[in-house]
mmCIF file of C-alpha atoms in Angstrom:
data_model
loop_
_atom_site.group_PDB
_atom_site.id
_atom_site.type_symbol
_atom_site.label_atom_id
_atom_site.label_comp_id
_atom_site.label_asym_id
_atom_site.label_seq_id
_atom_site.Cartn_x
_atom_site.Cartn_y
_atom_site.Cartn_z
ATOM 1 C CA MET A 1 107.883 39.392 -9.613
ATOM 2 C CA LEU A 2 106.948 37.039 -12.434
ATOM 3 C CA HIS A 3 103.298 36.477 -13.296
ATOM 4 C CA ASP A 4 101.939 32.929 -13.545
ATOM 5 C CA ASN A 5 101.363 33.294 -17.268
ATOM 6 C CA THR A 6 105.088 33.851 -17.830
ATOM 7 C CA LEU A 7 106.280 30.894 -15.737
ATOM 8 C CA ALA A 8 107.363 27.626 -17.326
ATOM 9 C CA ARG A 9 104.542 25.257 -18.269
ATOM 10 C CA LEU A 10 104.420 21.648 -19.408
ATOM 11 C CA SER A 11 103.490 22.802 -22.895
ATOM 12 C CA ASP A 12 106.759 24.733 -23.136
ATOM 13 C CA PHE A 13 108.615 21.410 -23.297
ATOM 14 C CA GLU A 14 106.488 19.708 -25.949
ATOM 15 C CA GLU A 15 108.491 21.016 -28.898
ATOM 16 C CA THR A 16 111.801 19.820 -27.406
ATOM 17 C CA HIS A 17 110.465 16.522 -26.086
ATOM 18 C CA ALA A 18 111.679 14.499 -29.081
ATOM 19 C CA GLU A 19 115.102 16.141 -28.929
ATOM 20 C CA PHE A 20 115.585 15.355 -25.251
ATOM 21 C CA THR A 21 114.138 11.872 -25.603
ATOM 22 C CA ALA A 22 116.918 11.249 -28.124
ATOM 23 C CA ILE A 23 119.451 12.625 -25.636
ATOM 24 C CA ARG A 24 118.111 10.400 -22.870
ATOM 25 C CA ARG A 25 118.323 7.332 -25.092
ATOM 26 C CA HIS A 26 121.849 8.261 -26.171
ATOM 27 C CA LEU A 27 122.881 8.402 -22.521
ATOM 28 C CA HIS A 28 121.118 5.100 -21.886
ATOM 29 C CA GLN A 29 123.053 3.449 -24.709
ATOM 30 C CA HIS A 30 126.371 4.698 -23.326
ATOM 31 C CA PRO A 31 126.284 4.139 -19.554
ATOM 32 C CA GLU A 32 129.320 4.642 -17.327
ATOM 33 C CA LEU A 33 129.931 3.283 -13.849
ATOM 34 C CA SER A 34 130.580 5.391 -10.751
ATOM 35 C CA HIS A 35 133.832 7.379 -10.986
ATOM 36 C CA GLU A 36 134.076 6.516 -14.717
ATOM 37 C CA GLU A 37 131.602 9.080 -16.135
ATOM 38 C CA ALA A 38 134.148 10.882 -18.339
ATOM 39 C CA GLU A 39 132.158 10.799 -21.587
ATOM 40 C CA THR A 40 128.849 11.565 -19.886
ATOM 41 C CA ALA A 41 130.467 14.548 -18.171
ATOM 42 C CA ARG A 42 131.958 15.742 -21.455
ATOM 43 C CA PHE A 43 128.580 15.426 -23.183
ATOM 44 C CA VAL A 44 126.829 17.402 -20.422
ATOM 45 C CA ALA A 45 129.503 20.095 -20.241
ATOM 46 C CA GLU A 46 129.456 20.687 -23.995
ATOM 47 C CA LYS A 47 125.671 21.030 -24.000
ATOM 48 C CA LEU A 48 125.786 23.579 -21.175
ATOM 49 C CA GLU A 49 128.602 25.550 -22.797
ATOM 50 C CA GLY A 50 126.637 25.689 -26.032
ATOM 51 C CA TRP A 51 123.706 27.234 -24.177
ATOM 52 C CA GLY A 52 125.839 29.938 -22.580
ATOM 53 C CA PHE A 53 126.509 28.524 -19.116
ATOM 54 C CA ASP A 54 129.775 29.162 -17.294
ATOM 55 C CA VAL A 55 130.891 25.544 -16.907
ATOM 56 C CA THR A 56 133.372 24.004 -14.485
ATOM 57 C CA ARG A 57 134.453 20.416 -15.118
ATOM 58 C CA GLY A 58 136.159 17.925 -12.846
ATOM 59 C CA VAL A 59 134.460 18.934 -9.597
ATOM 60 C CA GLY A 60 134.961 16.075 -7.162
ATOM 61 C CA GLY A 61 135.912 13.695 -9.963
ATOM 62 C CA HIS A 62 133.733 13.858 -13.072
ATOM 63 C CA GLY A 63 131.303 16.382 -11.600
ATOM 64 C CA VAL A 64 130.079 19.205 -13.841
ATOM 65 C CA VAL A 65 128.706 22.509 -12.542
ATOM 66 C CA GLY A 66 127.019 25.053 -14.795
ATOM 67 C CA ARG A 67 126.267 28.623 -13.692
ATOM 68 C CA LEU A 68 124.015 31.144 -15.393
ATOM 69 C CA THR A 69 123.492 34.603 -13.900
ATOM 70 C CA VAL A 70 120.677 36.810 -15.170
ATOM 71 C CA GLY A 71 119.675 40.260 -13.918
ATOM 72 C CA THR A 72 120.665 41.776 -10.599
ATOM 73 C CA GLY A 73 119.141 39.260 -8.189
ATOM 74 C CA LYS A 74 121.398 38.106 -5.359
ATOM 75 C CA LYS A 75 119.881 34.667 -4.735
ATOM 76 C CA SER A 76 121.254 31.402 -6.099
ATOM 77 C CA ILE A 77 119.507 28.068 -6.500
ATOM 78 C CA GLY A 78 121.211 24.702 -6.943
ATOM 79 C CA ILE A 79 119.536 21.833 -8.807
ATOM 80 C CA ARG A 80 121.272 18.469 -8.904
ATOM 81 C CA ALA A 81 121.099 15.413 -11.174
ATOM 82 C CA ASP A 82 123.140 12.207 -10.920
ATOM 83 C CA MET A 83 124.906 10.662 -13.933
ATOM 84 C CA ASP A 84 126.304 7.193 -13.118
ATOM 85 C CA ALA A 85 125.056 3.733 -14.105
ATOM 86 C CA LEU A 86 125.134 0.292 -12.484
ATOM 87 C CA PRO A 87 127.074 -2.981 -13.065
ATOM 88 C CA ILE A 88 123.999 -4.823 -14.406
ATOM 89 C CA THR A 89 123.542 -6.595 -17.741
ATOM 90 C CA GLU A 90 120.480 -5.106 -19.438
ATOM 91 C CA GLU A 91 117.701 -7.400 -20.627
ATOM 92 C CA THR A 92 115.061 -4.946 -21.863
ATOM 93 C CA GLY A 93 115.364 -5.818 -25.547
ATOM 94 C CA LEU A 94 114.893 -2.142 -26.403
ATOM 95 C CA ALA A 95 116.364 -0.520 -29.495
ATOM 96 C CA HIS A 96 118.175 1.957 -27.246
ATOM 97 C CA ALA A 97 119.479 -0.692 -24.820
ATOM 98 C CA SER A 98 122.962 -0.360 -23.358
ATOM 99 C CA THR A 99 125.834 -0.972 -25.754
ATOM 100 C CA VAL A 100 128.266 -1.499 -22.865
ATOM 101 C CA PRO A 101 128.478 -5.126 -21.691
ATOM 102 C CA GLY A 102 127.567 -5.519 -18.032
ATOM 103 C CA VAL A 103 126.645 -1.861 -17.505
ATOM 104 C CA MET A 104 123.223 -0.212 -17.688
ATOM 105 C CA HIS A 105 121.195 2.740 -16.468
ATOM 106 C CA ALA A 106 119.001 0.668 -14.177
ATOM 107 C CA CYS A 107 118.157 3.532 -11.809
ATOM 108 C CA GLY A 108 117.119 6.280 -14.231
ATOM 109 C CA HIS A 109 120.095 8.589 -13.826
ATOM 110 C CA ASP A 110 120.058 9.021 -17.605
ATOM 111 C CA GLY A 111 116.555 10.463 -17.187
ATOM 112 C CA HIS A 112 117.551 12.659 -14.241
ATOM 113 C CA THR A 113 120.427 14.121 -16.265
ATOM 114 C CA THR A 114 118.204 14.680 -19.295
ATOM 115 C CA MET A 115 115.462 16.466 -17.343
ATOM 116 C CA LEU A 116 117.944 18.897 -15.838
ATOM 117 C CA LEU A 117 119.534 19.476 -19.247
ATOM 118 C CA ALA A 118 116.096 20.212 -20.724
ATOM 119 C CA ALA A 119 115.389 22.720 -17.946
ATOM 120 C CA ALA A 120 118.832 24.316 -18.392
ATOM 121 C CA ASP A 121 118.239 24.707 -22.126
ATOM 122 C CA TYR A 122 114.839 26.323 -21.546
ATOM 123 C CA LEU A 123 116.083 28.703 -18.838
ATOM 124 C CA ALA A 124 119.070 29.742 -20.947
ATOM 125 C CA ARG A 125 116.725 30.594 -23.834
ATOM 126 C CA THR A 126 114.003 32.366 -21.850
ATOM 127 C CA ARG A 127 116.087 33.959 -19.047
ATOM 128 C CA ARG A 128 112.970 34.894 -17.084
ATOM 129 C CA PHE A 129 114.658 35.027 -13.710
ATOM 130 C CA SER A 130 116.965 37.298 -11.746
ATOM 131 C CA GLY A 131 119.813 35.692 -9.858
ATOM 132 C CA THR A 132 122.118 32.723 -10.359
ATOM 133 C CA LEU A 133 121.072 29.295 -11.552
ATOM 134 C CA THR A 134 123.495 26.513 -10.591
ATOM 135 C CA VAL A 135 123.011 23.124 -12.233
ATOM 136 C CA ILE A 136 124.967 20.310 -10.580
ATOM 137 C CA PHE A 137 125.635 17.105 -12.507
ATOM 138 C CA GLN A 138 126.968 14.658 -9.954
ATOM 139 C CA PRO A 139 128.968 11.466 -10.553
ATOM 140 C CA ALA A 140 129.084 8.338 -8.422
ATOM 141 C CA GLU A 141 125.759 8.417 -6.598
ATOM 142 C CA GLU A 142 125.801 4.615 -6.626
ATOM 143 C CA ALA A 143 129.363 4.366 -5.302
ATOM 144 C CA SER A 144 130.138 2.377 -2.211
ATOM 145 C CA GLY A 145 132.559 4.217 0.004
ATOM 146 C CA LYS A 146 133.048 7.893 -0.734
ATOM 147 C CA SER A 147 130.222 8.952 -3.033
ATOM 148 C CA GLY A 148 130.061 11.648 -5.672
ATOM 149 C CA ALA A 149 128.171 14.063 -3.421
ATOM 150 C CA GLN A 150 130.827 13.718 -0.725
ATOM 151 C CA ARG A 151 133.620 14.247 -3.243
ATOM 152 C CA MET A 152 131.999 17.327 -4.786
ATOM 153 C CA ILE A 153 131.400 18.846 -1.359
ATOM 154 C CA ALA A 154 134.991 18.091 -0.331
ATOM 155 C CA ASP A 155 136.102 19.830 -3.537
ATOM 156 C CA GLY A 156 134.402 23.013 -2.326
ATOM 157 C CA LEU A 157 131.092 22.677 -4.183
ATOM 158 C CA PHE A 158 129.120 25.160 -2.115
ATOM 159 C CA GLN A 159 132.067 27.462 -1.407
ATOM 160 C CA ARG A 160 132.983 27.759 -5.099
ATOM 161 C CA PHE A 161 129.367 27.816 -6.296
ATOM 162 C CA PRO A 162 127.259 29.335 -3.496
ATOM 163 C CA CYS A 163 123.626 28.212 -3.308
ATOM 164 C CA ASP A 164 120.906 29.467 -0.995
ATOM 165 C CA ALA A 165 119.056 26.169 -1.397
ATOM 166 C CA VAL A 166 119.548 22.919 -3.298
ATOM 167 C CA PHE A 167 116.981 20.582 -4.853
ATOM 168 C CA GLY A 168 116.976 17.105 -6.396
ATOM 169 C CA LEU A 169 114.652 14.313 -7.489
ATOM 170 C CA HIS A 170 114.430 10.606 -8.160
ATOM 171 C CA ASN A 171 112.048 8.786 -10.443
ATOM 172 C CA HIS A 172 109.608 6.471 -8.687
ATOM 173 C CA PRO A 173 108.465 3.231 -10.372
ATOM 174 C CA GLY A 174 104.893 2.337 -9.481
ATOM 175 C CA LEU A 175 103.787 5.964 -9.336
ATOM 176 C CA GLU A 176 101.742 7.263 -12.258
ATOM 177 C CA GLU A 177 103.447 9.523 -14.802
ATOM 178 C CA GLY A 178 102.870 13.190 -14.044
ATOM 179 C CA ARG A 179 102.513 12.635 -10.306
ATOM 180 C CA VAL A 180 104.881 13.814 -7.586
ATOM 181 C CA MET A 181 105.445 12.770 -3.968
ATOM 182 C CA LEU A 182 106.924 15.135 -1.379
ATOM 183 C CA ARG A 183 107.658 14.964 2.327
ATOM 184 C CA SER A 184 109.101 17.454 4.800
ATOM 185 C CA GLY A 185 111.679 16.124 7.253
ATOM 186 C CA PRO A 186 113.163 12.619 6.884
ATOM 187 C CA ILE A 187 112.184 10.993 3.584
ATOM 188 C CA MET A 188 114.892 8.401 2.790
ATOM 189 C CA ALA A 189 116.883 6.249 5.175
ATOM 190 C CA ALA A 190 120.418 6.288 6.446
ATOM 191 C CA SER A 191 122.311 3.267 5.158
ATOM 192 C CA ASP A 192 124.870 1.573 7.384
ATOM 193 C CA THR A 193 126.657 -1.766 7.120
ATOM 194 C CA ALA A 194 128.233 -4.221 9.517
ATOM 195 C CA ARG A 195 130.670 -7.017 8.749
ATOM 196 C CA ILE A 196 130.824 -9.484 11.612
ATOM 197 C CA THR A 197 133.573 -12.117 11.774
ATOM 198 C CA ILE A 198 133.029 -14.949 14.237
ATOM 199 C CA THR A 199 136.087 -16.997 15.127
ATOM 200 C CA GLY A 200 135.596 -20.403 16.714
ATOM 201 C CA LYS A 201 137.693 -23.552 16.662
ATOM 202 C CA GLY A 202 137.750 -25.682 13.571
ATOM 203 C CA GLY A 203 137.442 -29.433 13.651
ATOM 204 C CA HIS A 204 135.950 -32.610 12.203
ATOM 205 C CA ALA A 205 132.214 -32.547 11.561
ATOM 206 C CA SER A 206 131.848 -35.903 13.373
ATOM 207 C CA ARG A 207 133.325 -34.480 16.631
ATOM 208 C CA PRO A 208 131.594 -31.116 17.176
ATOM 209 C CA HIS A 209 132.230 -31.311 20.948
ATOM 210 C CA LEU A 210 135.926 -30.785 20.255
ATOM 211 C CA ALA A 211 135.302 -27.674 18.165
ATOM 212 C CA VAL A 212 133.609 -24.297 18.508
ATOM 213 C CA ASP A 213 131.304 -24.079 15.506
ATOM 214 C CA PRO A 214 131.167 -20.510 14.089
ATOM 215 C CA VAL A 215 128.378 -21.517 11.675
ATOM 216 C CA TYR A 216 126.112 -22.417 14.593
ATOM 217 C CA VAL A 217 127.039 -19.163 16.345
ATOM 218 C CA ALA A 218 126.266 -17.187 13.193
ATOM 219 C CA CYS A 219 122.843 -18.854 12.952
ATOM 220 C CA MET A 220 122.097 -18.024 16.598
ATOM 221 C CA LEU A 221 123.121 -14.435 15.942
ATOM 222 C CA VAL A 222 120.812 -14.181 12.899
ATOM 223 C CA VAL A 223 117.902 -15.163 15.142
ATOM 224 C CA ALA A 224 118.984 -12.798 17.920
ATOM 225 C CA LEU A 225 119.287 -9.871 15.510
ATOM 226 C CA GLN A 226 115.578 -10.160 14.729
ATOM 227 C CA SER A 227 114.937 -8.713 18.191
ATOM 228 C CA VAL A 228 116.869 -5.510 17.543
ATOM 229 C CA VAL A 229 114.031 -3.710 15.779
ATOM 230 C CA SER A 230 111.129 -5.523 17.442
ATOM 231 C CA ARG A 231 112.392 -5.163 21.019
ATOM 232 C CA SER A 232 114.944 -2.325 21.075
ATOM 233 C CA ILE A 233 113.407 0.339 18.812
ATOM 234 C CA ASP A 234 110.351 2.460 19.601
ATOM 235 C CA PRO A 235 107.405 0.970 17.652
ATOM 236 C CA THR A 236 106.590 4.428 16.279
ATOM 237 C CA GLU A 237 110.007 4.568 14.623
ATOM 238 C CA THR A 238 111.124 2.752 11.470
ATOM 239 C CA ALA A 239 114.266 0.651 11.089
ATOM 240 C CA VAL A 240 115.519 -2.345 9.131
ATOM 241 C CA VAL A 241 118.247 -4.864 9.979
ATOM 242 C CA THR A 242 118.937 -7.380 7.202
ATOM 243 C CA VAL A 243 121.548 -10.142 7.175
ATOM 244 C CA GLY A 244 122.361 -10.219 3.493
ATOM 245 C CA ALA A 245 125.194 -12.730 3.462
ATOM 246 C CA ILE A 246 126.797 -15.498 5.536
ATOM 247 C CA HIS A 247 130.030 -17.147 4.405
ATOM 248 C CA ALA A 248 131.681 -20.082 6.137
ATOM 249 C CA GLY A 249 133.534 -23.245 5.235
ATOM 250 C CA GLU A 250 133.751 -25.242 2.032
ATOM 251 C CA ALA A 251 133.304 -28.909 2.958
ATOM 252 C CA ALA A 252 130.399 -30.740 4.577
ATOM 253 C CA ASN A 253 132.664 -32.729 6.917
ATOM 254 C CA VAL A 254 134.714 -29.790 8.210
ATOM 255 C CA ILE A 255 133.746 -27.341 10.936
ATOM 256 C CA PRO A 256 135.412 -24.109 9.777
ATOM 257 C CA GLU A 257 137.466 -21.767 11.894
ATOM 258 C CA THR A 258 135.507 -18.631 10.987
ATOM 259 C CA ALA A 259 132.178 -17.391 9.687
ATOM 260 C CA THR A 260 131.453 -13.912 8.354
ATOM 261 C CA MET A 261 128.165 -12.074 8.166
ATOM 262 C CA ALA A 262 127.232 -8.956 6.200
ATOM 263 C CA LEU A 263 124.434 -6.716 7.465
ATOM 264 C CA SER A 264 122.517 -3.807 5.960
ATOM 265 C CA ILE A 265 121.026 -1.396 8.514
ATOM 266 C CA ARG A 266 118.497 1.364 7.693
ATOM 267 C CA SER A 267 117.101 4.107 9.937
ATOM 268 C CA PHE A 268 115.462 7.511 9.793
ATOM 269 C CA ASN A 269 116.834 9.469 12.745
ATOM 270 C CA ALA A 270 120.122 9.866 14.588
ATOM 271 C CA GLY A 271 118.940 8.394 17.887
ATOM 272 C CA VAL A 272 117.639 5.212 16.275
ATOM 273 C CA ARG A 273 120.811 4.972 14.212
ATOM 274 C CA ASP A 274 122.955 5.065 17.358
ATOM 275 C CA ARG A 275 120.687 2.580 19.142
ATOM 276 C CA LEU A 276 120.930 0.101 16.265
ATOM 277 C CA GLN A 277 124.715 0.189 16.310
ATOM 278 C CA ALA A 278 124.842 -0.277 20.086
ATOM 279 C CA ARG A 279 122.404 -3.207 20.124
ATOM 280 C CA ILE A 280 123.934 -5.020 17.124
ATOM 281 C CA THR A 281 127.394 -4.678 18.654
ATOM 282 C CA ALA A 282 126.244 -5.886 22.069
ATOM 283 C CA LEU A 283 124.290 -8.858 20.687
ATOM 284 C CA ALA A 284 127.101 -10.007 18.408
ATOM 285 C CA THR A 285 129.563 -9.869 21.286
ATOM 286 C CA SER A 286 127.356 -11.658 23.817
ATOM 287 C CA VAL A 287 126.142 -14.390 21.460
ATOM 288 C CA ALA A 288 129.664 -15.187 20.292
ATOM 289 C CA GLU A 289 131.201 -15.163 23.754
ATOM 290 C CA GLY A 290 128.298 -17.173 25.151
ATOM 291 C CA HIS A 291 129.191 -19.984 22.752
ATOM 292 C CA GLY A 292 132.924 -19.822 23.364
ATOM 293 C CA ALA A 293 133.770 -17.890 20.189
ATOM 294 C CA SER A 294 135.262 -14.460 19.617
ATOM 295 C CA VAL A 295 133.961 -11.743 17.336
ATOM 296 C CA GLU A 296 135.231 -8.796 15.323
ATOM 297 C CA ILE A 297 132.745 -6.141 14.182
ATOM 298 C CA ASP A 298 133.470 -3.707 11.376
ATOM 299 C CA TYR A 299 130.561 -1.239 11.604
ATOM 300 C CA GLY A 300 130.417 1.332 8.835
ATOM 301 C CA ARG A 301 128.351 4.518 8.872
ATOM 302 C CA GLY A 302 127.183 5.111 5.311
ATOM 303 C CA THR A 303 124.835 7.577 3.678
ATOM 304 C CA PRO A 304 122.918 9.697 6.213
ATOM 305 C CA VAL A 305 119.167 10.284 6.317
ATOM 306 C CA VAL A 306 117.748 12.467 3.542
ATOM 307 C CA VAL A 307 116.117 15.307 5.494
ATOM 308 C CA ASN A 308 114.033 17.846 3.562
ATOM 309 C CA SER A 309 113.871 21.292 5.146
ATOM 310 C CA GLU A 310 110.360 22.496 5.921
ATOM 311 C CA ALA A 311 110.376 25.887 4.181
ATOM 312 C CA GLU A 312 112.009 24.667 0.969
ATOM 313 C CA THR A 313 109.692 21.649 0.777
ATOM 314 C CA ALA A 314 106.644 23.884 1.212
ATOM 315 C CA PHE A 315 107.959 26.179 -1.523
ATOM 316 C CA LEU A 316 108.624 23.257 -3.871
ATOM 317 C CA LYS A 317 105.153 21.863 -3.141
ATOM 318 C CA SER A 318 103.538 25.162 -4.107
ATOM 319 C CA VAL A 319 105.533 25.207 -7.361
ATOM 320 C CA VAL A 320 104.525 21.663 -8.279
ATOM 321 C CA GLU A 321 100.869 22.196 -7.361
ATOM 322 C CA ASP A 322 100.718 25.352 -9.470
ATOM 323 C CA LEU A 323 102.280 23.495 -12.389
ATOM 324 C CA LEU A 324 100.536 20.113 -12.236
ATOM 325 C CA GLY A 325 97.532 20.720 -10.002
ATOM 326 C CA PRO A 326 97.075 19.777 -6.309
ATOM 327 C CA ASP A 327 95.586 16.408 -7.256
ATOM 328 C CA LYS A 328 98.943 15.368 -8.756
ATOM 329 C CA VAL A 329 100.868 15.888 -5.507
ATOM 330 C CA SER A 330 100.788 13.505 -2.547
ATOM 331 C CA LEU A 331 102.642 12.771 0.673
ATOM 332 C CA CYS A 332 105.633 10.509 0.134
ATOM 333 C CA PRO A 333 105.893 7.522 2.469
ATOM 334 C CA LEU A 334 109.187 6.914 4.220
ATOM 335 C CA ILE A 335 111.513 5.186 1.755
ATOM 336 C CA PRO A 336 114.011 2.705 3.266
ATOM 337 C CA GLY A 337 116.387 3.162 0.337
ATOM 338 C CA SER A 338 119.209 5.682 0.642
ATOM 339 C CA GLU A 339 120.445 8.566 -1.505
ATOM 340 C CA ASP A 340 123.681 10.545 -1.267
ATOM 341 C CA PHE A 341 121.843 13.819 -1.916
ATOM 342 C CA ALA A 342 121.565 13.623 1.878
ATOM 343 C CA TYR A 343 125.101 15.025 2.109
ATOM 344 C CA MET A 344 124.099 18.119 0.119
ATOM 345 C CA LEU A 345 121.082 18.641 2.365
ATOM 346 C CA GLU A 346 123.432 18.573 5.362
ATOM 347 C CA GLU A 347 125.261 21.524 3.792
ATOM 348 C CA ARG A 348 122.325 23.563 2.477
ATOM 349 C CA PRO A 349 118.550 23.684 3.022
ATOM 350 C CA GLY A 350 116.514 22.099 0.260
ATOM 351 C CA SER A 351 114.232 19.285 -0.777
ATOM 352 C CA PHE A 352 114.221 15.995 -2.652
ATOM 353 C CA LEU A 353 111.097 14.805 -4.484
ATOM 354 C CA ARG A 354 109.915 11.574 -6.110
ATOM 355 C CA LEU A 355 108.602 11.752 -9.689
ATOM 356 C CA GLY A 356 106.318 9.093 -11.148
ATOM 357 C CA ASN A 357 107.915 6.697 -13.627
ATOM 358 C CA GLY A 358 104.670 4.834 -14.402
ATOM 359 C CA VAL A 359 102.672 2.131 -12.685
ATOM 360 C CA ALA A 360 103.980 -0.556 -15.049
ATOM 361 C CA SER A 361 107.658 0.394 -14.657
ATOM 362 C CA ALA A 362 110.115 -2.277 -13.574
ATOM 363 C CA PHE A 363 111.637 -1.443 -10.212
ATOM 364 C CA LEU A 364 114.970 0.277 -9.734
ATOM 365 C CA HIS A 365 118.207 -1.725 -10.106
ATOM 366 C CA ASN A 366 116.344 -4.266 -12.228
ATOM 367 C CA LEU A 367 117.775 -5.597 -15.486
ATOM 368 C CA ARG A 368 114.452 -4.812 -17.234
ATOM 369 C CA TYR A 369 114.138 -1.249 -15.937
ATOM 370 C CA ASP A 370 113.952 1.739 -18.279
ATOM 371 C CA PHE A 371 113.326 5.401 -17.524
ATOM 372 C CA ASN A 372 109.954 6.622 -18.785
ATOM 373 C CA ASP A 373 110.521 9.322 -21.424
ATOM 374 C CA ALA A 374 107.029 10.701 -20.750
ATOM 375 C CA ALA A 375 108.464 12.062 -17.493
ATOM 376 C CA ILE A 376 111.028 14.293 -19.226
ATOM 377 C CA PRO A 377 108.724 17.313 -19.775
ATOM 378 C CA VAL A 378 107.338 16.980 -16.255
ATOM 379 C CA GLY A 379 110.686 16.981 -14.486
ATOM 380 C CA ALA A 380 112.090 19.691 -16.758
ATOM 381 C CA ALA A 381 109.067 21.937 -16.201
ATOM 382 C CA ILE A 382 109.287 21.473 -12.422
ATOM 383 C CA TRP A 383 112.955 22.525 -12.404
ATOM 384 C CA ALA A 384 112.383 25.459 -14.756
ATOM 385 C CA ARG A 385 109.378 26.804 -12.869
ATOM 386 C CA LEU A 386 111.121 26.288 -9.526
ATOM 387 C CA ALA A 387 114.152 28.293 -10.691
ATOM 388 C CA GLU A 388 111.958 31.071 -12.110
ATOM 389 C CA ARG A 389 109.994 31.408 -8.873
ATOM 390 C CA PHE A 390 113.016 31.077 -6.581
ATOM 391 C CA LEU A 391 115.069 33.601 -8.517
ATOM 392 C CA THR A 392 112.782 36.625 -8.537
ATOM 393 C CA GLU A 393 113.666 40.160 -7.563
#
C-alpha cells in the first residue's frame, strides 16, 4: 500500500508544466476533425512509445491505446481522453490559434489529451503502482453517427485491453480553476434526434382552401411539442425537447408540398427517454392527420446517458479530495449536454468528472474558446494519483 507522501501531488507537475503547455498549444494549432485525427494519433503514440508504453494504434479508427504494467498487481485501470476538434473558425486572436482553416479545438480536447499525456509521462517515470495502466486516446467524440467510443468498443477495446474500471473528464467553463465537480448516477444526458417530414398539398398562396399547408401544420406541431415535457414527464425528472430547424418552401406566394422539422431530445433515464419518443411520435401523427396532412418520423437514438457507478465515483471523490482538499470538490448538477464516454460506462464501471476551466472561460463550441493551461497540472495530478491508488497491491 502506498503512503500519502509518495502519491502524486500538484507540485510534481510544476517542472513539466511549461513542457506540456507547449504540447497543448501545438495540438491546438494543429486540430483535426472527427475520424481525421491521423497526425494527432501519431503524435500521441510516439510520445507514449518514448516513455516505454506498449502502444497499439488504429483502434476503432485513429484510436491509440497505451499499456504499462508494473509489479505483480492484477488490477487494470483505464483512463480516457478525446482527441478530435470541431468545424469552427477560430477567432481568439491567440498566438497559438489554429492554423487549419475552419477547424479548431473549441471543446478542449487538446487539453484533455495533454493532461493524460502528462500523467502518463509521470507514471512511466515514477512507476509507483502495481498493476496495469491503460491510457485510451479516443478519436471522434464529436462525431454524429457512430462515435469514436462506439468504434473502439466494437474493435474489442475492453477485450483486447481489459480494464476493471474506466475514468474520464471534461473541462467545465465557468468553474474556477482547480475545482472539480462529481456526481454518482446520471450526470450527462442522452441525446436523441427526430426528423419529421410533413406532407400536405401544395398550391397558390392566394387559395389556401385548395391546399393543405404543411408550414401551418409544422407551426401547430411546434406549439404542441411544448406540452411533451410540461404535461407528459414527471416534474421531478429532467428532459428537453428543442425544435432546432424548420425548412419549407422558397417563395412567398407558394404553399409548399412538404415541411421538415429537426428536433433535439435530451433525457436522463431510460423510462423518460422511451416516454419522450412515444409522445413526440403520437403528437406528430395526430397533429398532421388532424389537418389533413401525412407525416414521416425518423427518430434516432443517439448517445446514451452518462451514468457514473457509485463505488468508482466515491473512490474518485476520495482521490480528488485528498489531492485538492474537500473544499475544491462539489456536486455536479445534471448537464443536458451529451458525451460518448457513456458507451464506455455501459461496458465497464467508472466515473466521469468535470474540471474547472476558469470563470472567465468562453463556453464550449464557441469560436473564442480556449482550454485553460492552468488546468494541466490539476488534471494530470488527478489521473496520476488515481492510478497510483487504484493500482496497489
